[in-house]
Amino acid sequence: MPRPAAPTFADACERLLRYPEGEHSLYTTLAPLFDRLTSEERVAGEFEAVEAFAADSGRALELGCSVGAMLSRLTERYHRVLGVSQYPALLRFTTHRAPEAGVAVAAPTCPPTAKSFDTVVAMGAPAAQPAEDAQALLDAAVPRLAPGGTLLLRVVTDASAVRGRTESVGVFRGSGYRLERSVTDRPGTGHEGIDLRMGYRVTDEASGESATTSETVPVRFHDAEALWTAAADAGLGDVRLITGEGTTLLVGHAEAGDPC
């Protein structure tokens, strides 16, 4: 069955203007803005890690595939690719980004597949992590690795992953609408990390009608060394940590199968 077309920027703006009291977020109504904000440069850098550490063929699974930017690259390298996201609005963008990939609506910590994969990837943007609990992602990924398969899991370790990389104010235009976004951060509520408070104002540039909404996105920090220990305890070998700006990439390999 063909996937439905992705919503447009105009669709998002019109819905916010029509239902200003509704719940709106980057993962639902404002998914077209999420798509615009997706950094192809960041994704290209993440894919370089796939090329450096993972198999160059076989099956690949992405946990938390969002709008399909990484999926589109994985389909160029692997003959079977599956992306999992709990947000249907984001998955609709895979129609044009990664039409050859399979997709499933499910929590990335509980992917609905019993198949094994040569490569499992969970490397969402710092402000859009696949799951709140990196340990849960690890627990979901390891059993789905084929013998000799590779896991690439990126976690946020401190606020520098977001601060300086997220514009505090942004203006987006299209189809006669203007969308303004403001972003501030504050200490996390009930978790170790920060909360990103995002405010939005949409304006119909012809009529001047406007509406506002807001959301809070938690960005949790993780202890990379503790995750290394958890990966080793889960049976992954040659586990390594590659440190970035406020993030750490964990790379680990499942045991190879018995050649006999």
PDB file of C-alpha atoms in Angstrom:
ATOM      1  CA  MET A   1       0.000   0.000   0.000  1.00  0.00           C
ATOM      2  CA  PRO A   2       1.438   3.408  -0.957  1.00  0.00           C
ATOM      3  CA  ARG A   3       2.456   5.624   1.930  1.00  0.00           C
ATOM      4  CA  PRO A   4       0.489   8.859   2.315  1.00  0.00           C
ATOM      5  CA  ALA A   5       2.195  12.006   1.126  1.00  0.00           C
ATOM      6  CA  ALA A   6       3.976  14.090   3.709  1.00  0.00           C
ATOM      7  CA  PRO A   7       2.158  17.146   5.085  1.00  0.00           C
ATOM      8  CA  THR A   8       3.354  20.495   3.790  1.00  0.00           C
ATOM      9  CA  PHE A   9       4.561  23.574   5.630  1.00  0.00           C
ATOM     10  CA  ALA A  10       1.254  25.208   4.706  1.00  0.00           C
ATOM     11  CA  ASP A  11      -0.653  22.250   6.192  1.00  0.00           C
ATOM     12  CA  ALA A  12       1.147  22.721   9.500  1.00  0.00           C
ATOM     13  CA  CYS A  13       0.547  26.467   9.607  1.00  0.00           C
ATOM     14  CA  GLU A  14      -3.114  26.155   8.670  1.00  0.00           C
ATOM     15  CA  ARG A  15      -3.743  23.546  11.354  1.00  0.00           C
ATOM     16  CA  LEU A  16      -2.132  25.656  14.052  1.00  0.00           C
ATOM     17  CA  LEU A  17      -4.175  28.685  12.995  1.00  0.00           C
ATOM     18  CA  ARG A  18      -7.374  26.641  12.926  1.00  0.00           C
ATOM     19  CA  TYR A  19      -6.837  24.794  16.210  1.00  0.00           C
ATOM     20  CA  PRO A  20      -4.584  27.009  18.353  1.00  0.00           C
ATOM     21  CA  GLU A  21      -5.712  25.303  21.574  1.00  0.00           C
ATOM     22  CA  GLY A  22      -4.719  21.839  20.345  1.00  0.00           C
ATOM     23  CA  GLU A  23      -1.516  19.990  21.177  1.00  0.00           C
ATOM     24  CA  HIS A  24       1.138  20.773  18.597  1.00  0.00           C
ATOM     25  CA  SER A  25       4.745  19.628  18.419  1.00  0.00           C
ATOM     26  CA  LEU A  26       7.595  18.883  16.030  1.00  0.00           C
ATOM     27  CA  TYR A  27       6.515  15.243  16.151  1.00  0.00           C
ATOM     28  CA  THR A  28       2.913  15.868  15.124  1.00  0.00           C
ATOM     29  CA  THR A  29       1.444  19.014  13.585  1.00  0.00           C
ATOM     30  CA  LEU A  30       4.812  20.693  13.061  1.00  0.00           C
ATOM     31  CA  ALA A  31       6.484  17.673  11.443  1.00  0.00           C
ATOM     32  CA  PRO A  32       7.149  19.733   8.263  1.00  0.00           C
ATOM     33  CA  LEU A  33       9.305  22.033  10.390  1.00  0.00           C
ATOM     34  CA  PHE A  34      11.134  19.007  11.826  1.00  0.00           C
ATOM     35  CA  ASP A  35      11.877  18.009   8.226  1.00  0.00           C
ATOM     36  CA  ARG A  36      13.208  21.498   7.438  1.00  0.00           C
ATOM     37  CA  LEU A  37      15.379  21.485  10.549  1.00  0.00           C
ATOM     38  CA  THR A  38      16.968  18.116   9.757  1.00  0.00           C
ATOM     39  CA  SER A  39      20.640  18.749   9.071  1.00  0.00           C
ATOM     40  CA  GLU A  40      21.856  16.843   6.023  1.00  0.00           C
ATOM     41  CA  GLU A  41      25.407  17.753   7.045  1.00  0.00           C
ATOM     42  CA  ARG A  42      24.939  16.071  10.429  1.00  0.00           C
ATOM     43  CA  VAL A  43      23.414  12.985   8.826  1.00  0.00           C
ATOM     44  CA  ALA A  44      26.265  12.776   6.306  1.00  0.00           C
ATOM     45  CA  GLY A  45      28.731  12.825   9.185  1.00  0.00           C
ATOM     46  CA  GLU A  46      26.850  10.063  10.984  1.00  0.00           C
ATOM     47  CA  PHE A  47      26.780   7.975   7.817  1.00  0.00           C
ATOM     48  CA  GLU A  48      30.558   8.228   7.607  1.00  0.00           C
ATOM     49  CA  ALA A  49      30.637   6.288  10.871  1.00  0.00           C
ATOM     50  CA  VAL A  50      28.439   3.602   9.301  1.00  0.00           C
ATOM     51  CA  GLU A  51      30.849   3.386   6.376  1.00  0.00           C
ATOM     52  CA  ALA A  52      33.840   3.189   8.709  1.00  0.00           C
ATOM     53  CA  PHE A  53      32.620   0.567  11.179  1.00  0.00           C
ATOM     54  CA  ALA A  54      29.724  -1.429   9.734  1.00  0.00           C
ATOM     55  CA  ALA A  55      29.207  -4.009   7.000  1.00  0.00           C
ATOM     56  CA  ASP A  56      28.780  -2.718   3.466  1.00  0.00           C
ATOM     57  CA  SER A  57      25.856  -4.975   2.577  1.00  0.00           C
ATOM     58  CA  GLY A  58      23.049  -7.008   4.097  1.00  0.00           C
ATOM     59  CA  ARG A  59      20.230  -5.787   6.310  1.00  0.00           C
ATOM     60  CA  ALA A  60      20.075  -2.552   8.308  1.00  0.00           C
ATOM     61  CA  LEU A  61      17.734  -1.357  11.054  1.00  0.00           C
ATOM     62  CA  GLU A  62      17.389   2.235  12.220  1.00  0.00           C
ATOM     63  CA  LEU A  63      15.841   2.821  15.628  1.00  0.00           C
ATOM     64  CA  GLY A  64      14.261   6.266  15.676  1.00  0.00           C
ATOM     65  CA  CYS A  65      14.357   7.017  11.947  1.00  0.00           C
ATOM     66  CA  SER A  66      12.280  10.247  12.189  1.00  0.00           C
ATOM     67  CA  VAL A  67      11.890  11.733   8.672  1.00  0.00           C
ATOM     68  CA  GLY A  68      14.153   9.204   6.938  1.00  0.00           C
ATOM     69  CA  ALA A  69      17.309  11.225   6.282  1.00  0.00           C
ATOM     70  CA  MET A  70      19.590   8.411   7.455  1.00  0.00           C
ATOM     71  CA  LEU A  71      17.311   5.765   5.963  1.00  0.00           C
ATOM     72  CA  SER A  72      17.853   7.255   2.516  1.00  0.00           C
ATOM     73  CA  ARG A  73      21.601   6.706   2.867  1.00  0.00           C
ATOM     74  CA  LEU A  74      21.232   3.253   4.339  1.00  0.00           C
ATOM     75  CA  THR A  75      19.160   2.133   1.330  1.00  0.00           C
ATOM     76  CA  GLU A  76      22.135   2.954  -0.896  1.00  0.00           C
ATOM     77  CA  ARG A  77      24.340   0.552   1.094  1.00  0.00           C
ATOM     78  CA  TYR A  78      22.040  -2.262   2.225  1.00  0.00           C
ATOM     79  CA  HIS A  79      19.579  -4.378   0.276  1.00  0.00           C
ATOM     80  CA  ARG A  80      16.994  -4.490   3.087  1.00  0.00           C
ATOM     81  CA  VAL A  81      16.398  -1.509   5.376  1.00  0.00           C
ATOM     82  CA  LEU A  82      13.807  -1.015   8.101  1.00  0.00           C
ATOM     83  CA  GLY A  83      13.154   2.207   9.989  1.00  0.00           C
ATOM     84  CA  VAL A  84      11.205   2.400  13.241  1.00  0.00           C
ATOM     85  CA  SER A  85       9.611   5.501  14.748  1.00  0.00           C
ATOM     86  CA  GLN A  86       6.765   6.062  17.166  1.00  0.00           C
ATOM     87  CA  TYR A  87       5.701   9.209  15.316  1.00  0.00           C
ATOM     88  CA  PRO A  88       3.497   8.560  12.244  1.00  0.00           C
ATOM     89  CA  ALA A  89       3.696  12.198  11.134  1.00  0.00           C
ATOM     90  CA  LEU A  90       7.477  11.954  10.809  1.00  0.00           C
ATOM     91  CA  LEU A  91       7.340   8.616   9.005  1.00  0.00           C
ATOM     92  CA  ARG A  92       5.259  10.192   6.251  1.00  0.00           C
ATOM     93  CA  PHE A  93       8.386  12.048   5.121  1.00  0.00           C
ATOM     94  CA  THR A  94      10.133   8.770   4.323  1.00  0.00           C
ATOM     95  CA  THR A  95       7.866   8.612   1.259  1.00  0.00           C
ATOM     96  CA  HIS A  96      10.115  11.055  -0.567  1.00  0.00           C
ATOM     97  CA  ARG A  97      13.328  10.636   1.436  1.00  0.00           C
ATOM     98  CA  ALA A  98      13.605   6.835   1.507  1.00  0.00           C
ATOM     99  CA  PRO A  99      10.861   5.236  -0.604  1.00  0.00           C
ATOM    100  CA  GLU A 100      12.723   1.896  -0.810  1.00  0.00           C
ATOM    101  CA  ALA A 101      12.957   1.431   2.956  1.00  0.00           C
ATOM    102  CA  GLY A 102      10.401  -0.383   5.034  1.00  0.00           C
ATOM    103  CA  VAL A 103       8.986   1.555   7.987  1.00  0.00           C
ATOM    104  CA  ALA A 104       7.090   0.618  11.127  1.00  0.00           C
ATOM    105  CA  VAL A 105       5.215   2.702  13.680  1.00  0.00           C
ATOM    106  CA  ALA A 106       6.507   1.523  17.038  1.00  0.00           C
ATOM    107  CA  ALA A 107       8.661   2.597  19.950  1.00  0.00           C
ATOM    108  CA  PRO A 108      12.338   2.302  18.963  1.00  0.00           C
ATOM    109  CA  THR A 109      12.878   0.382  22.198  1.00  0.00           C
ATOM    110  CA  CYS A 110      10.443  -2.281  20.967  1.00  0.00           C
ATOM    111  CA  PRO A 111      10.932  -2.701  17.200  1.00  0.00           C
ATOM    112  CA  PRO A 112       8.256  -5.016  15.737  1.00  0.00           C
ATOM    113  CA  THR A 113      10.591  -7.428  13.978  1.00  0.00           C
ATOM    114  CA  ALA A 114      12.154 -10.769  14.811  1.00  0.00           C
ATOM    115  CA  LYS A 115      14.657 -10.541  11.949  1.00  0.00           C
ATOM    116  CA  SER A 116      18.371 -10.075  12.500  1.00  0.00           C
ATOM    117  CA  PHE A 117      20.349  -7.203  11.001  1.00  0.00           C
ATOM    118  CA  ASP A 118      23.952  -6.721   9.982  1.00  0.00           C
ATOM    119  CA  THR A 119      23.830  -3.101  11.116  1.00  0.00           C
ATOM    120  CA  VAL A 120      21.654  -1.412  13.740  1.00  0.00           C
ATOM    121  CA  VAL A 121      21.766   2.379  13.943  1.00  0.00           C
ATOM    122  CA  ALA A 122      20.395   4.717  16.617  1.00  0.00           C
ATOM    123  CA  MET A 123      21.931   8.139  16.013  1.00  0.00           C
ATOM    124  CA  GLY A 124      19.204  10.749  16.216  1.00  0.00           C
ATOM    125  CA  ALA A 125      19.937  14.460  16.535  1.00  0.00           C
ATOM    126  CA  PRO A 126      20.822  15.587  20.093  1.00  0.00           C
ATOM    127  CA  ALA A 127      17.466  17.330  20.495  1.00  0.00           C
ATOM    128  CA  ALA A 128      15.574  14.403  18.940  1.00  0.00           C
ATOM    129  CA  GLN A 129      16.972  11.257  20.533  1.00  0.00           C
ATOM    130  CA  PRO A 130      15.287   7.959  19.554  1.00  0.00           C
ATOM    131  CA  ALA A 131      14.427   7.167  23.190  1.00  0.00           C
ATOM    132  CA  GLU A 132      14.812   8.655  26.628  1.00  0.00           C
ATOM    133  CA  ASP A 133      16.633   5.573  27.932  1.00  0.00           C
ATOM    134  CA  ALA A 134      19.820   4.609  26.089  1.00  0.00           C
ATOM    135  CA  GLN A 135      19.957   1.347  28.046  1.00  0.00           C
ATOM    136  CA  ALA A 136      16.534   0.421  26.648  1.00  0.00           C
ATOM    137  CA  LEU A 137      17.788   1.101  23.120  1.00  0.00           C
ATOM    138  CA  LEU A 138      20.803  -1.107  23.785  1.00  0.00           C
ATOM    139  CA  ASP A 139      18.547  -3.864  25.094  1.00  0.00           C
ATOM    140  CA  ALA A 140      16.398  -3.623  21.954  1.00  0.00           C
ATOM    141  CA  ALA A 141      19.299  -3.525  19.518  1.00  0.00           C
ATOM    142  CA  VAL A 142      21.605  -6.307  20.724  1.00  0.00           C
ATOM    143  CA  PRO A 143      19.159  -9.225  20.267  1.00  0.00           C
ATOM    144  CA  ARG A 144      18.471  -8.067  16.717  1.00  0.00           C
ATOM    145  CA  LEU A 145      22.104  -8.088  15.598  1.00  0.00           C
ATOM    146  CA  ALA A 146      23.149 -10.840  13.231  1.00  0.00           C
ATOM    147  CA  PRO A 147      26.370 -12.702  14.100  1.00  0.00           C
ATOM    148  CA  GLY A 148      29.194 -10.244  13.508  1.00  0.00           C
ATOM    149  CA  GLY A 149      26.716  -7.389  13.198  1.00  0.00           C
ATOM    150  CA  THR A 150      27.467  -3.820  14.270  1.00  0.00           C
ATOM    151  CA  LEU A 151      25.609  -1.436  16.578  1.00  0.00           C
ATOM    152  CA  LEU A 152      26.123   2.330  16.328  1.00  0.00           C
ATOM    153  CA  LEU A 153      24.432   4.216  19.172  1.00  0.00           C
ATOM    154  CA  ARG A 154      24.932   7.925  19.850  1.00  0.00           C
ATOM    155  CA  VAL A 155      24.079   9.448  23.226  1.00  0.00           C
ATOM    156  CA  VAL A 156      24.152  12.989  24.609  1.00  0.00           C
ATOM    157  CA  THR A 157      26.624  13.510  27.447  1.00  0.00           C
ATOM    158  CA  ASP A 158      26.352  17.252  28.167  1.00  0.00           C
ATOM    159  CA  ALA A 159      24.611  20.475  27.144  1.00  0.00           C
ATOM    160  CA  SER A 160      27.215  21.464  24.551  1.00  0.00           C
ATOM    161  CA  ALA A 161      25.528  18.997  22.184  1.00  0.00           C
ATOM    162  CA  VAL A 162      22.635  21.444  21.935  1.00  0.00           C
ATOM    163  CA  ARG A 163      23.831  24.863  23.074  1.00  0.00           C
ATOM    164  CA  GLY A 164      25.415  26.766  20.235  1.00  0.00           C
ATOM    165  CA  ARG A 165      23.940  24.356  17.694  1.00  0.00           C
ATOM    166  CA  THR A 166      20.294  25.259  18.082  1.00  0.00           C
ATOM    167  CA  GLU A 167      19.265  28.737  16.978  1.00  0.00           C
ATOM    168  CA  SER A 168      17.594  30.642  19.803  1.00  0.00           C
ATOM    169  CA  VAL A 169      15.330  32.367  17.264  1.00  0.00           C
ATOM    170  CA  GLY A 170      14.396  31.203  13.791  1.00  0.00           C
ATOM    171  CA  VAL A 171      12.000  32.426  11.092  1.00  0.00           C
ATOM    172  CA  PHE A 172      10.611  30.133   8.398  1.00  0.00           C
ATOM    173  CA  ARG A 173       8.463  31.156   5.435  1.00  0.00           C
ATOM    174  CA  GLY A 174       6.498  29.460   2.702  1.00  0.00           C
ATOM    175  CA  SER A 175       3.121  29.451   0.906  1.00  0.00           C
ATOM    176  CA  GLY A 176       2.153  32.794   2.387  1.00  0.00           C
ATOM    177  CA  TYR A 177       2.877  31.856   6.011  1.00  0.00           C
ATOM    178  CA  ARG A 178       5.541  32.902   8.484  1.00  0.00           C
ATOM    179  CA  LEU A 179       6.536  30.677  11.399  1.00  0.00           C
ATOM    180  CA  GLU A 180       8.720  32.065  14.161  1.00  0.00           C
ATOM    181  CA  ARG A 181      10.407  29.755  16.660  1.00  0.00           C
ATOM    182  CA  SER A 182      12.201  30.587  19.900  1.00  0.00           C
ATOM    183  CA  VAL A 183      14.280  28.095  21.902  1.00  0.00           C
ATOM    184  CA  THR A 184      15.467  28.406  25.482  1.00  0.00           C
ATOM    185  CA  ASP A 185      16.934  25.762  27.769  1.00  0.00           C
ATOM    186  CA  ARG A 186      16.700  25.143  31.473  1.00  0.00           C
ATOM    187  CA  PRO A 187      17.713  22.357  33.878  1.00  0.00           C
ATOM    188  CA  GLY A 188      15.849  19.143  33.276  1.00  0.00           C
ATOM    189  CA  THR A 189      12.675  18.495  35.246  1.00  0.00           C
ATOM    190  CA  GLY A 190      12.861  15.083  36.848  1.00  0.00           C
ATOM    191  CA  HIS A 191      15.887  13.982  34.841  1.00  0.00           C
ATOM    192  CA  GLU A 192      19.589  14.689  34.459  1.00  0.00           C
ATOM    193  CA  GLY A 193      19.861  16.880  31.403  1.00  0.00           C
ATOM    194  CA  ILE A 194      18.146  19.969  30.046  1.00  0.00           C
ATOM    195  CA  ASP A 195      14.660  20.828  28.852  1.00  0.00           C
ATOM    196  CA  LEU A 196      14.328  22.751  25.607  1.00  0.00           C
ATOM    197  CA  ARG A 197      11.375  25.119  25.717  1.00  0.00           C
ATOM    198  CA  MET A 198      10.212  25.848  22.173  1.00  0.00           C
ATOM    199  CA  GLY A 199       7.706  28.565  21.388  1.00  0.00           C
ATOM    200  CA  TYR A 200       6.047  29.002  17.989  1.00  0.00           C
ATOM    201  CA  ARG A 201       4.079  31.795  16.344  1.00  0.00           C
ATOM    202  CA  VAL A 202       2.415  31.257  12.969  1.00  0.00           C
ATOM    203  CA  THR A 203       1.172  34.203  10.918  1.00  0.00           C
ATOM    204  CA  ASP A 204      -0.904  34.270   7.752  1.00  0.00           C
ATOM    205  CA  GLU A 205       0.983  37.006   5.898  1.00  0.00           C
ATOM    206  CA  ALA A 206      -2.061  37.937   3.810  1.00  0.00           C
ATOM    207  CA  SER A 207      -4.635  38.339   6.591  1.00  0.00           C
ATOM    208  CA  GLY A 208      -2.319  38.980   9.531  1.00  0.00           C
ATOM    209  CA  GLU A 209      -4.065  36.257  11.564  1.00  0.00           C
ATOM    210  CA  SER A 210      -1.687  34.574  14.005  1.00  0.00           C
ATOM    211  CA  ALA A 211      -1.598  31.828  16.633  1.00  0.00           C
ATOM    212  CA  THR A 212       0.947  30.544  19.130  1.00  0.00           C
ATOM    213  CA  THR A 213       1.838  27.257  20.780  1.00  0.00           C
ATOM    214  CA  SER A 214       4.749  25.756  22.688  1.00  0.00           C
ATOM    215  CA  GLU A 215       6.319  22.479  23.709  1.00  0.00           C
ATOM    216  CA  THR A 216       9.066  21.191  25.985  1.00  0.00           C
ATOM    217  CA  VAL A 217      11.583  18.654  24.685  1.00  0.00           C
ATOM    218  CA  PRO A 218      13.703  16.841  27.291  1.00  0.00           C
ATOM    219  CA  VAL A 219      17.346  16.157  26.375  1.00  0.00           C
ATOM    220  CA  ARG A 220      18.758  13.560  28.737  1.00  0.00           C
ATOM    221  CA  PHE A 221      22.445  13.171  29.489  1.00  0.00           C
ATOM    222  CA  HIS A 222      24.056   9.731  29.666  1.00  0.00           C
ATOM    223  CA  ASP A 223      27.165   8.308  31.270  1.00  0.00           C
ATOM    224  CA  ALA A 224      29.180   6.987  28.335  1.00  0.00           C
ATOM    225  CA  GLU A 225      31.419   4.777  30.464  1.00  0.00           C
ATOM    226  CA  ALA A 226      28.396   3.153  32.079  1.00  0.00           C
ATOM    227  CA  LEU A 227      26.952   2.512  28.628  1.00  0.00           C
ATOM    228  CA  TRP A 228      30.253   0.921  27.545  1.00  0.00           C
ATOM    229  CA  THR A 229      30.017  -1.444  30.497  1.00  0.00           C
ATOM    230  CA  ALA A 230      26.394  -2.254  29.674  1.00  0.00           C
ATOM    231  CA  ALA A 231      27.318  -2.993  26.048  1.00  0.00           C
ATOM    232  CA  ALA A 232      30.130  -5.305  27.098  1.00  0.00           C
ATOM    233  CA  ASP A 233      27.856  -7.031  29.630  1.00  0.00           C
ATOM    234  CA  ALA A 234      25.285  -7.525  26.844  1.00  0.00           C
ATOM    235  CA  GLY A 235      27.851  -9.535  24.894  1.00  0.00           C
ATOM    236  CA  LEU A 236      29.126  -6.968  22.400  1.00  0.00           C
ATOM    237  CA  GLY A 237      32.797  -7.140  21.551  1.00  0.00           C
ATOM    238  CA  ASP A 238      35.362  -4.579  20.426  1.00  0.00           C
ATOM    239  CA  VAL A 239      33.241  -1.887  22.090  1.00  0.00           C
ATOM    240  CA  ARG A 240      34.591   1.594  21.586  1.00  0.00           C
ATOM    241  CA  LEU A 241      33.515   5.105  22.518  1.00  0.00           C
ATOM    242  CA  ILE A 242      34.078   7.958  20.079  1.00  0.00           C
ATOM    243  CA  THR A 243      33.689  11.349  21.718  1.00  0.00           C
ATOM    244  CA  GLY A 244      32.118  14.318  19.927  1.00  0.00           C
ATOM    245  CA  GLU A 245      30.956  17.745  21.059  1.00  0.00           C
ATOM    246  CA  GLY A 246      28.615  16.888  23.905  1.00  0.00           C
ATOM    247  CA  THR A 247      27.910  13.420  22.509  1.00  0.00           C
ATOM    248  CA  THR A 248      29.496   9.984  22.435  1.00  0.00           C
ATOM    249  CA  LEU A 249      29.151   7.350  19.724  1.00  0.00           C
ATOM    250  CA  LEU A 250      29.205   3.772  20.963  1.00  0.00           C
ATOM    251  CA  VAL A 251      30.261   1.160  18.418  1.00  0.00           C
ATOM    252  CA  GLY A 252      30.064  -2.523  19.264  1.00  0.00           C
ATOM    253  CA  HIS A 253      29.998  -5.835  17.419  1.00  0.00           C
ATOM    254  CA  ALA A 254      28.076  -9.019  18.013  1.00  0.00           C
ATOM    255  CA  GLU A 255      30.043 -12.234  18.204  1.00  0.00           C
ATOM    256  CA  ALA A 256      30.667 -13.823  14.836  1.00  0.00           C
ATOM    257  CA  GLY A 257      28.863 -17.069  14.140  1.00  0.00           C
ATOM    258  CA  ASP A 258      30.599 -20.430  14.077  1.00  0.00           C
ATOM    259  CA  PRO A 259      31.962 -20.861  10.522  1.00  0.00           C
ATOM    260  CA  CYS A 260      31.517 -24.620  10.882  1.00  0.00           C
TER     261      CYS A 260
END
